[in-house]
PDB file of C-alpha atoms and ligand atoms in Angstrom:
ATOM      1  CA  MET A 270      10.511  -4.186  -2.507  1.00 98.00           C
ATOM      2  CA  GLN A 271       9.326  -1.485  -4.862  1.00 98.00           C
ATOM      3  CA  ILE A 272       7.641   1.727  -3.692  1.00 98.00           C
ATOM      4  CA  LEU A 273       5.924   4.039  -6.159  1.00 98.00           C
ATOM      5  CA  PHE A 274       5.445   7.693  -5.271  1.00 99.00           C
ATOM      6  CA  ILE A 275       3.428   9.911  -7.621  1.00 98.00           C
ATOM      7  CA  GLY A 276       4.021  13.683  -7.418  1.00 98.00           C
ATOM      8  CA  ASP A 277       1.294  16.234  -6.772  1.00 98.00           C
ATOM      9  CA  ILE A 278      -1.860  15.076  -8.565  1.00 98.00           C
ATOM     10  CA  PHE A 279      -3.365  18.288  -9.932  1.00 98.00           C
ATOM     11  CA  ALA A 280      -7.068  18.598 -10.848  1.00 97.00           C
ATOM     12  CA  ALA A 281      -8.931  16.429 -13.370  1.00 97.00           C
ATOM     13  CA  PRO A 282      -6.047  16.080 -15.861  1.00 97.00           C
ATOM     14  CA  GLY A 283      -3.837  14.711 -13.078  1.00 98.00           C
ATOM     15  CA  ARG A 284      -6.492  12.304 -11.808  1.00 98.00           C
ATOM     16  CA  ARG A 285      -7.182  11.105 -15.362  1.00 98.00           C
ATOM     17  CA  ILE A 286      -3.566  10.265 -16.200  1.00 98.00           C
ATOM     18  CA  VAL A 287      -3.238   8.383 -12.896  1.00 98.00           C
ATOM     19  CA  ALA A 288      -6.432   6.450 -13.680  1.00 98.00           C
ATOM     20  CA  ASP A 289      -5.151   5.630 -17.166  1.00 97.00           C
ATOM     21  CA  HIS A 290      -1.691   4.400 -16.130  1.00 98.00           C
ATOM     22  CA  LEU A 291      -1.531   3.355 -12.461  1.00 98.00           C
ATOM     23  CA  GLN A 292      -2.412  -0.309 -12.952  1.00 98.00           C
ATOM     24  CA  ASP A 293       0.073  -0.691 -15.754  1.00 98.00           C
ATOM     25  CA  ILE A 294       2.857   1.055 -13.801  1.00 98.00           C
ATOM     26  CA  CYS A 295       2.218  -1.168 -10.787  1.00 98.00           C
ATOM     27  CA  GLN A 296       2.194  -4.401 -12.805  1.00 98.00           C
ATOM     28  CA  THR A 297       5.192  -3.594 -14.965  1.00 98.00           C
ATOM     29  CA  ASN A 298       7.342  -2.448 -12.042  1.00 98.00           C
ATOM     30  CA  HIS A 299       6.087  -4.985  -9.447  1.00 98.00           C
ATOM     31  CA  ILE A 300       5.000  -2.220  -7.108  1.00 98.00           C
ATOM     32  CA  ASP A 301       4.373  -3.276  -3.497  1.00 98.00           C
ATOM     33  CA  LEU A 302       3.224   0.098  -2.183  1.00 98.00           C
ATOM     34  CA  ALA A 303       1.719   3.038  -4.108  1.00 98.00           C
ATOM     35  CA  ILE A 304       1.707   6.519  -2.577  1.00 98.00           C
ATOM     36  CA  ALA A 305       0.697   9.865  -4.098  1.00 98.00           C
ATOM     37  CA  ASN A 306       0.526  13.487  -3.017  1.00 98.00           C
ATOM     38  CA  ALA A 307      -3.069  14.564  -3.600  1.00 98.00           C
ATOM     39  CA  GLU A 308      -3.308  18.016  -2.028  1.00 96.00           C
ATOM     40  CA  ASN A 309      -4.290  19.634  -5.349  1.00 96.00           C
ATOM     41  CA  ALA A 310      -6.400  16.780  -6.680  1.00 97.00           C
ATOM     42  CA  ALA A 311      -9.754  18.588  -6.369  1.00 95.00           C
ATOM     43  CA  GLY A 312      -9.849  21.255  -9.100  1.00 92.00           C
ATOM     44  CA  GLY A 313      -6.255  22.185  -8.322  1.00 89.00           C
ATOM     45  CA  PHE A 314      -6.949  23.352  -4.780  1.00 91.00           C
ATOM     46  CA  GLY A 315      -7.385  20.927  -1.918  1.00 94.00           C
ATOM     47  CA  ILE A 316      -8.959  17.521  -1.800  1.00 96.00           C
ATOM     48  CA  THR A 317     -12.489  16.354  -1.044  1.00 97.00           C
ATOM     49  CA  PRO A 318     -13.579  13.037   0.506  1.00 97.00           C
ATOM     50  CA  ALA A 319     -15.045  11.979  -2.859  1.00 97.00           C
ATOM     51  CA  VAL A 320     -11.793  12.702  -4.696  1.00 97.00           C
ATOM     52  CA  ALA A 321      -9.777  10.877  -2.037  1.00 98.00           C
ATOM     53  CA  GLU A 322     -12.054   7.836  -2.348  1.00 98.00           C
ATOM     54  CA  GLU A 323     -11.719   7.971  -6.130  1.00 98.00           C
ATOM     55  CA  LEU A 324      -7.908   7.887  -5.829  1.00 98.00           C
ATOM     56  CA  PHE A 325      -7.881   5.081  -3.251  1.00 98.00           C
ATOM     57  CA  ALA A 326     -10.197   3.083  -5.543  1.00 98.00           C
ATOM     58  CA  LEU A 327      -7.630   3.370  -8.352  1.00 98.00           C
ATOM     59  CA  GLY A 328      -5.167   1.426  -6.212  1.00 98.00           C
ATOM     60  CA  LEU A 329      -3.252   4.097  -4.313  1.00 98.00           C
ATOM     61  CA  ASP A 330      -2.514   2.873  -0.787  1.00 98.00           C
ATOM     62  CA  VAL A 331      -1.632   6.156   0.935  1.00 98.00           C
ATOM     63  CA  LEU A 332      -2.291   9.804   0.024  1.00 98.00           C
ATOM     64  CA  THR A 333      -0.105  12.625   1.318  1.00 98.00           C
ATOM     65  CA  SER A 334      -0.830  16.353   1.206  1.00 98.00           C
ATOM     66  CA  GLY A 335       0.503  19.789   2.135  1.00 98.00           C
ATOM     67  CA  ASN A 336      -0.502  23.395   2.633  1.00 97.00           C
ATOM     68  CA  HIS A 337      -3.674  23.062   0.509  1.00 96.00           C
ATOM     69  CA  VAL A 338      -5.028  20.239   2.647  1.00 95.00           C
ATOM     70  CA  TRP A 339      -7.246  22.639   4.622  1.00 94.00           C
ATOM     71  CA  ASP A 340      -8.896  24.206   1.528  1.00 93.00           C
ATOM     72  CA  LYS A 341     -12.047  22.032   1.690  1.00 92.00           C
ATOM     73  CA  ARG A 342     -13.749  21.999   5.059  1.00 92.00           C
ATOM     74  CA  GLU A 343     -15.613  18.771   4.323  1.00 93.00           C
ATOM     75  CA  LEU A 344     -12.278  16.993   4.551  1.00 94.00           C
ATOM     76  CA  PHE A 345     -11.869  17.727   8.271  1.00 95.00           C
ATOM     77  CA  ASP A 346     -14.279  14.985   9.421  1.00 95.00           C
ATOM     78  CA  TYR A 347     -13.041  12.563   6.787  1.00 97.00           C
ATOM     79  CA  PHE A 348      -9.609  12.229   8.416  1.00 96.00           C
ATOM     80  CA  ALA A 349     -11.092  10.305  11.337  1.00 94.00           C
ATOM     81  CA  ARG A 350     -12.543   7.751   8.923  1.00 96.00           C
ATOM     82  CA  GLN A 351      -9.520   7.478   6.622  1.00 97.00           C
ATOM     83  CA  PRO A 352      -6.110   7.238   8.340  1.00 97.00           C
ATOM     84  CA  ARG A 353      -4.423   6.555   4.962  1.00 98.00           C
ATOM     85  CA  LEU A 354      -4.904  10.218   4.023  1.00 98.00           C
ATOM     86  CA  LEU A 355      -2.130  12.226   5.677  1.00 98.00           C
ATOM     87  CA  ARG A 356      -1.638  15.906   6.407  1.00 98.00           C
ATOM     88  CA  PRO A 357       1.754  17.373   7.300  1.00 98.00           C
ATOM     89  CA  ALA A 358       2.666  16.169  10.787  1.00 98.00           C
ATOM     90  CA  ASN A 359       4.112  19.509  11.889  1.00 98.00           C
ATOM     91  CA  TYR A 360       0.824  21.441  11.741  1.00 98.00           C
ATOM     92  CA  PRO A 361      -0.778  21.916  15.181  1.00 96.00           C
ATOM     93  CA  GLU A 362      -2.818  19.087  16.670  1.00 94.00           C
ATOM     94  CA  GLY A 363      -6.116  18.946  14.832  1.00 90.00           C
ATOM     95  CA  PRO A 364      -7.836  16.954  12.136  1.00 95.00           C
ATOM     96  CA  GLY A 365      -5.765  14.146  10.725  1.00 97.00           C
ATOM     97  CA  ARG A 366      -2.296  12.764  11.309  1.00 97.00           C
ATOM     98  CA  GLY A 367       1.044  13.033   9.556  1.00 98.00           C
ATOM     99  CA  VAL A 368       2.111   9.410   9.798  1.00 98.00           C
ATOM    100  CA  VAL A 369       0.527   6.052   9.052  1.00 98.00           C
ATOM    101  CA  THR A 370       1.739   2.468   8.985  1.00 98.00           C
ATOM    102  CA  VAL A 371       0.338   0.085   6.382  1.00 98.00           C
ATOM    103  CA  HIS A 372       1.088  -3.406   5.146  1.00 98.00           C
ATOM    104  CA  ALA A 373       2.409  -3.371   1.597  1.00 98.00           C
ATOM    105  CA  ARG A 374       1.351  -5.989  -0.948  1.00 98.00           C
ATOM    106  CA  ASN A 375       4.356  -8.142  -0.012  1.00 98.00           C
ATOM    107  CA  GLY A 376       3.199  -8.149   3.627  1.00 98.00           C
ATOM    108  CA  VAL A 377       5.928  -5.785   4.882  1.00 98.00           C
ATOM    109  CA  GLU A 378       4.794  -3.137   7.328  1.00 98.00           C
ATOM    110  CA  CYS A 379       5.833   0.342   6.164  1.00 98.00           C
ATOM    111  CA  ALA A 380       5.622   3.813   7.707  1.00 98.00           C
ATOM    112  CA  ILE A 381       4.733   6.842   5.605  1.00 98.00           C
ATOM    113  CA  PHE A 382       5.446  10.337   6.917  1.00 98.00           C
ATOM    114  CA  ASN A 383       4.227  13.712   5.652  1.00 98.00           C
ATOM    115  CA  LEU A 384       6.145  16.829   6.700  1.00 98.00           C
ATOM    116  CA  GLN A 385       6.076  20.435   5.502  1.00 98.00           C
ATOM    117  CA  GLY A 386       8.831  23.022   5.127  1.00 98.00           C
ATOM    118  CA  ARG A 387       8.776  26.448   6.765  1.00 98.00           C
ATOM    119  CA  THR A 388      10.536  28.713   4.251  1.00 98.00           C
ATOM    120  CA  TYR A 389       7.886  30.639   2.222  1.00 98.00           C
ATOM    121  CA  MET A 390       5.239  28.331   3.690  1.00 98.00           C
ATOM    122  CA  PRO A 391       2.502  28.683   6.344  1.00 97.00           C
ATOM    123  CA  ALA A 392       3.713  28.735   9.952  1.00 97.00           C
ATOM    124  CA  THR A 393       4.164  25.270  11.414  1.00 98.00           C
ATOM    125  CA  ASP A 394       6.323  23.535  13.984  1.00 98.00           C
ATOM    126  CA  CYS A 395       9.881  22.601  13.004  1.00 98.00           C
ATOM    127  CA  PRO A 396       9.768  19.713  10.513  1.00 98.00           C
ATOM    128  CA  PHE A 397      13.255  18.520  11.485  1.00 98.00           C
ATOM    129  CA  ARG A 398      12.403  18.167  15.173  1.00 98.00           C
ATOM    130  CA  LYS A 399       9.006  16.722  14.285  1.00 98.00           C
ATOM    131  CA  ALA A 400      10.754  14.083  12.183  1.00 98.00           C
ATOM    132  CA  ASP A 401      12.936  13.197  15.190  1.00 98.00           C
ATOM    133  CA  GLN A 402       9.845  12.870  17.352  1.00 98.00           C
ATOM    134  CA  LEU A 403       7.952  10.709  14.863  1.00 98.00           C
ATOM    135  CA  LEU A 404      10.937   8.413  14.376  1.00 98.00           C
ATOM    136  CA  ALA A 405      11.420   8.097  18.145  1.00 98.00           C
ATOM    137  CA  GLU A 406       7.761   7.074  18.496  1.00 98.00           C
ATOM    138  CA  LEU A 407       7.899   4.568  15.632  1.00 98.00           C
ATOM    139  CA  ASP A 408       8.226   0.835  16.306  1.00 98.00           C
ATOM    140  CA  PRO A 409      11.927   0.266  15.482  1.00 98.00           C
ATOM    141  CA  ALA A 410      10.987  -3.038  13.820  1.00 98.00           C
ATOM    142  CA  ILE A 411       9.360  -1.027  11.010  1.00 98.00           C
ATOM    143  CA  ARG A 412      12.351  -0.541   8.726  1.00 98.00           C
ATOM    144  CA  VAL A 413      10.706   0.722   5.533  1.00 98.00           C
ATOM    145  CA  ARG A 414       9.976   4.419   5.970  1.00 98.00           C
ATOM    146  CA  PHE A 415       8.944   6.885   3.275  1.00 98.00           C
ATOM    147  CA  VAL A 416       8.894  10.677   3.762  1.00 99.00           C
ATOM    148  CA  ASP A 417       7.017  13.193   1.572  1.00 98.00           C
ATOM    149  CA  PHE A 418       8.595  16.566   2.429  1.00 98.00           C
ATOM    150  CA  HIS A 419       6.270  19.252   1.090  1.00 98.00           C
ATOM    151  CA  ALA A 420       8.374  22.399   0.837  1.00 98.00           C
ATOM    152  CA  GLU A 421       9.213  25.333  -1.381  1.00 98.00           C
ATOM    153  CA  VAL A 422      12.963  25.860  -1.284  1.00 98.00           C
ATOM    154  CA  THR A 423      15.580  23.423  -2.490  1.00 98.00           C
ATOM    155  CA  SER A 424      17.978  24.082   0.402  1.00 98.00           C
ATOM    156  CA  GLU A 425      15.438  23.148   3.081  1.00 98.00           C
ATOM    157  CA  LYS A 426      14.573  19.973   1.205  1.00 98.00           C
ATOM    158  CA  ILE A 427      18.193  18.948   0.621  1.00 98.00           C
ATOM    159  CA  ALA A 428      18.946  19.615   4.297  1.00 98.00           C
ATOM    160  CA  MET A 429      16.072  17.309   5.260  1.00 98.00           C
ATOM    161  CA  GLY A 430      17.435  14.590   3.006  1.00 98.00           C
ATOM    162  CA  TRP A 431      20.806  14.739   4.769  1.00 99.00           C
ATOM    163  CA  TYR A 432      19.183  15.056   8.191  1.00 98.00           C
ATOM    164  CA  LEU A 433      17.210  11.847   7.708  1.00 98.00           C
ATOM    165  CA  ASP A 434      19.903   9.960   5.764  1.00 98.00           C
ATOM    166  CA  GLY A 435      20.238   6.481   7.217  1.00 98.00           C
ATOM    167  CA  ARG A 436      17.066   6.823   9.286  1.00 98.00           C
ATOM    168  CA  VAL A 437      14.434   6.527   6.530  1.00 98.00           C
ATOM    169  CA  SER A 438      14.265   4.715   3.198  1.00 99.00           C
ATOM    170  CA  ALA A 439      13.384   7.764   1.095  1.00 99.00           C
ATOM    171  CA  VAL A 440      12.836  11.517   1.295  1.00 99.00           C
ATOM    172  CA  VAL A 441      10.992  12.844  -1.746  1.00 98.00           C
ATOM    173  CA  GLY A 442      10.031  16.490  -2.090  1.00 98.00           C
ATOM    174  CA  THR A 443       6.716  17.862  -3.331  1.00 98.00           C
ATOM    175  CA  HIS A 444       4.954  21.240  -3.672  1.00 98.00           C
ATOM    176  CA  THR A 445       6.882  23.130  -6.376  1.00 98.00           C
ATOM    177  CA  HIS A 446       5.275  21.110  -9.223  1.00 98.00           C
ATOM    178  CA  VAL A 447       8.629  21.119 -11.021  1.00 98.00           C
ATOM    179  CA  PRO A 448      10.527  17.803 -11.151  1.00 98.00           C
ATOM    180  CA  THR A 449      14.204  17.923 -10.277  1.00 98.00           C
ATOM    181  CA  ALA A 450      16.955  15.711 -11.715  1.00 98.00           C
ATOM    182  CA  ASP A 451      18.923  15.153  -8.495  1.00 98.00           C
ATOM    183  CA  THR A 452      17.678  11.617  -7.889  1.00 98.00           C
ATOM    184  CA  ARG A 453      20.221   9.724  -5.772  1.00 98.00           C
ATOM    185  CA  VAL A 454      20.799   7.430  -2.830  1.00 98.00           C
ATOM    186  CA  LEU A 455      22.618   9.254  -0.029  1.00 98.00           C
ATOM    187  CA  PRO A 456      25.562   7.499   1.729  1.00 98.00           C
ATOM    188  CA  GLY A 457      23.427   6.249   4.630  1.00 98.00           C
ATOM    189  CA  GLY A 458      20.966   4.516   2.305  1.00 98.00           C
ATOM    190  CA  THR A 459      18.211   7.138   1.972  1.00 98.00           C
ATOM    191  CA  ALA A 460      16.863   7.716  -1.533  1.00 99.00           C
ATOM    192  CA  TYR A 461      16.452  11.428  -2.227  1.00 98.00           C
ATOM    193  CA  GLN A 462      14.944  13.756  -4.835  1.00 98.00           C
ATOM    194  CA  THR A 463      14.269  17.442  -4.214  1.00 98.00           C
ATOM    195  CA  ASP A 464      10.942  17.484  -6.058  1.00 98.00           C
ATOM    196  CA  CYS A 465       8.988  14.711  -7.700  1.00 98.00           C
ATOM    197  CA  GLY A 466       7.127  17.158  -9.980  1.00 98.00           C
ATOM    198  CA  MET A 467       3.446  17.582 -10.715  1.00 98.00           C
ATOM    199  CA  THR A 468       1.127  14.955 -12.138  1.00 98.00           C
ATOM    200  CA  GLY A 469      -1.171  17.254 -14.048  1.00 98.00           C
ATOM    201  CA  PRO A 470      -1.391  19.751 -16.915  1.00 98.00           C
ATOM    202  CA  TYR A 471       2.057  21.097 -17.893  1.00 98.00           C
ATOM    203  CA  HIS A 472       0.613  23.513 -20.503  1.00 97.00           C
ATOM    204  CA  SER A 473       0.232  25.856 -17.538  1.00 98.00           C
ATOM    205  CA  VAL A 474       2.049  27.742 -14.808  1.00 98.00           C
ATOM    206  CA  ILE A 475       2.528  25.008 -12.190  1.00 97.00           C
ATOM    207  CA  GLY A 476      -0.943  23.682 -13.065  1.00 97.00           C
ATOM    208  CA  VAL A 477      -2.798  26.989 -13.341  1.00 97.00           C
ATOM    209  CA  ASP A 478      -4.164  28.634 -16.519  1.00 97.00           C
ATOM    210  CA  ILE A 479      -1.279  30.556 -18.149  1.00 98.00           C
ATOM    211  CA  GLY A 480      -3.230  33.721 -19.057  1.00 97.00           C
ATOM    212  CA  ILE A 481      -4.603  34.207 -15.555  1.00 97.00           C
ATOM    213  CA  VAL A 482      -1.190  33.898 -13.941  1.00 97.00           C
ATOM    214  CA  ILE A 483       0.466  36.291 -16.410  1.00 97.00           C
ATOM    215  CA  GLN A 484      -2.305  38.848 -15.798  1.00 97.00           C
ATOM    216  CA  ARG A 485      -1.689  38.558 -12.061  1.00 96.00           C
ATOM    217  CA  PHE A 486       2.011  39.238 -12.535  1.00 96.00           C
ATOM    218  CA  LEU A 487       1.333  42.156 -14.924  1.00 97.00           C
ATOM    219  CA  THR A 488      -1.341  43.907 -12.861  1.00 97.00           C
ATOM    220  CA  GLY A 489      -0.807  42.769  -9.285  1.00 96.00           C
ATOM    221  CA  LEU A 490      -4.592  42.430  -9.065  1.00 96.00           C
ATOM    222  CA  PRO A 491      -6.265  39.382  -7.546  1.00 92.00           C
ATOM    223  CA  ALA A 492      -7.775  36.947 -10.022  1.00 91.00           C
ATOM    224  CA  ARG A 493      -9.551  33.676  -9.570  1.00 92.00           C
ATOM    225  CA  LEU A 494      -7.099  30.892 -10.362  1.00 92.00           C
ATOM    226  CA  GLU A 495      -8.294  28.106 -12.599  1.00 95.00           C
ATOM    227  CA  ALA A 496      -6.725  24.753 -13.310  1.00 96.00           C
ATOM    228  CA  ALA A 497      -5.266  24.343 -16.797  1.00 97.00           C
ATOM    229  CA  LYS A 498      -6.480  21.482 -18.965  1.00 96.00           C
ATOM    230  CA  LYS A 499      -3.772  20.554 -21.457  1.00 96.00           C
ATOM    231  CA  GLY A 500      -0.420  18.819 -21.458  1.00 97.00           C
ATOM    232  CA  ALA A 501      -1.025  16.126 -18.854  1.00 98.00           C
ATOM    233  CA  GLU A 502       2.110  14.390 -17.586  1.00 98.00           C
ATOM    234  CA  LEU A 503       2.625  11.951 -14.759  1.00 98.00           C
ATOM    235  CA  HIS A 504       5.769  12.337 -12.664  1.00 98.00           C
ATOM    236  CA  ALA A 505       6.735   9.678 -10.158  1.00 98.00           C
ATOM    237  CA  VAL A 506       9.681   7.929  -8.563  1.00 98.00           C
ATOM    238  CA  ILE A 507      10.143   4.222  -7.935  1.00 98.00           C
ATOM    239  CA  VAL A 508      12.300   3.280  -4.952  1.00 98.00           C
ATOM    240  CA  ASP A 509      13.860  -0.149  -4.601  1.00 98.00           C
ATOM    241  CA  VAL A 510      14.159  -0.801  -0.855  1.00 98.00           C
ATOM    242  CA  ASP A 511      15.795  -3.699   0.981  1.00 98.00           C
ATOM    243  CA  GLU A 512      12.913  -4.473   3.323  1.00 98.00           C
ATOM    244  CA  SER A 513      15.162  -6.214   5.878  1.00 98.00           C
ATOM    245  CA  THR A 514      17.256  -3.078   6.511  1.00 98.00           C
ATOM    246  CA  GLY A 515      15.002  -0.305   5.196  1.00 98.00           C
ATOM    247  CA  LYS A 516      17.855   1.022   3.066  1.00 98.00           C
ATOM    248  CA  ALA A 517      17.235   2.078  -0.511  1.00 98.00           C
ATOM    249  CA  ARG A 518      19.128   0.231  -3.215  1.00 98.00           C
ATOM    250  CA  SER A 519      18.153   2.696  -5.931  1.00 98.00           C
ATOM    251  CA  MET A 520      15.565   5.223  -6.997  1.00 98.00           C
ATOM    252  CA  ARG A 521      14.575   6.172 -10.527  1.00 98.00           C
ATOM    253  CA  ARG A 522      12.233   8.717 -12.039  1.00 98.00           C
ATOM    254  CA  HIS A 523       9.231   7.500 -13.975  1.00 98.00           C
ATOM    255  CA  ALA A 524       7.373   9.968 -16.197  1.00 98.00           C
ATOM    256  CA  ILE A 525       4.527   9.587 -18.691  1.00 98.00           C
ATOM    257  CA  ASN A 526       3.333  12.025 -21.346  1.00 94.00           C
ATOM    258  CA  GLY A 527      -0.429  11.905 -21.482  1.00 85.00           C
ATOM    259  CA  ASP A 528      -1.585  14.027 -24.414  1.00 67.00           C
TER     260      ASP A 528
HETATM  261 FE1  FE2 B 696       1.635  22.665  -1.764  1.00 52.96          FE
END
């Protein structure tokens, strides 16, 4: 089966390029399950219920998130109504969950996990031990398991890939907004890429207006960050998974230039 994962959808340019291309990507690549990280989908910071609904309506089956998931308070109540929106599982108990099981279009039940790193990130529980716990609680009959690991540093992400090798179908990193070229299948059958990259405006500094960010570096003064508008690109991976074993056969990057 084929699983599509779209990297961090950033603001309106990111949502627009997903809207323009998702159906075509899914048809051309026979996608059975479509997942996206949407933590920056609302103006570049957080996600609102309306934006989440808009993305689900486009055909995304599950939305993952990260440290910006708490930016919009109106989202807190929404989690109870929409289990297909995840927040990192290793935050304290509270709104939302970090794992969901869904039936893909081919009828196969799949588990999607959202975890967050701890290096240069907000304080959370250990994502490695949380992964152990979530996998121990999962119905072992569910073989197809996808992990979005939202983290800053490459070493923590690579370590997670090795830690989960053979236990999940894929570990794909998010958060840095910069795609990496280390796409591979690890020896145990886990597809791995350190960062999927942003789906949003690349004429920017990781999605944000270039001039504002440079001023912040030059002066050290706070400035209101604004989403950039130009240079939309979509960055995704497509994982081919043997649904009987849960092992990945291959993973490839899929990118689209919008403007
Ligand atoms: Fe993030």
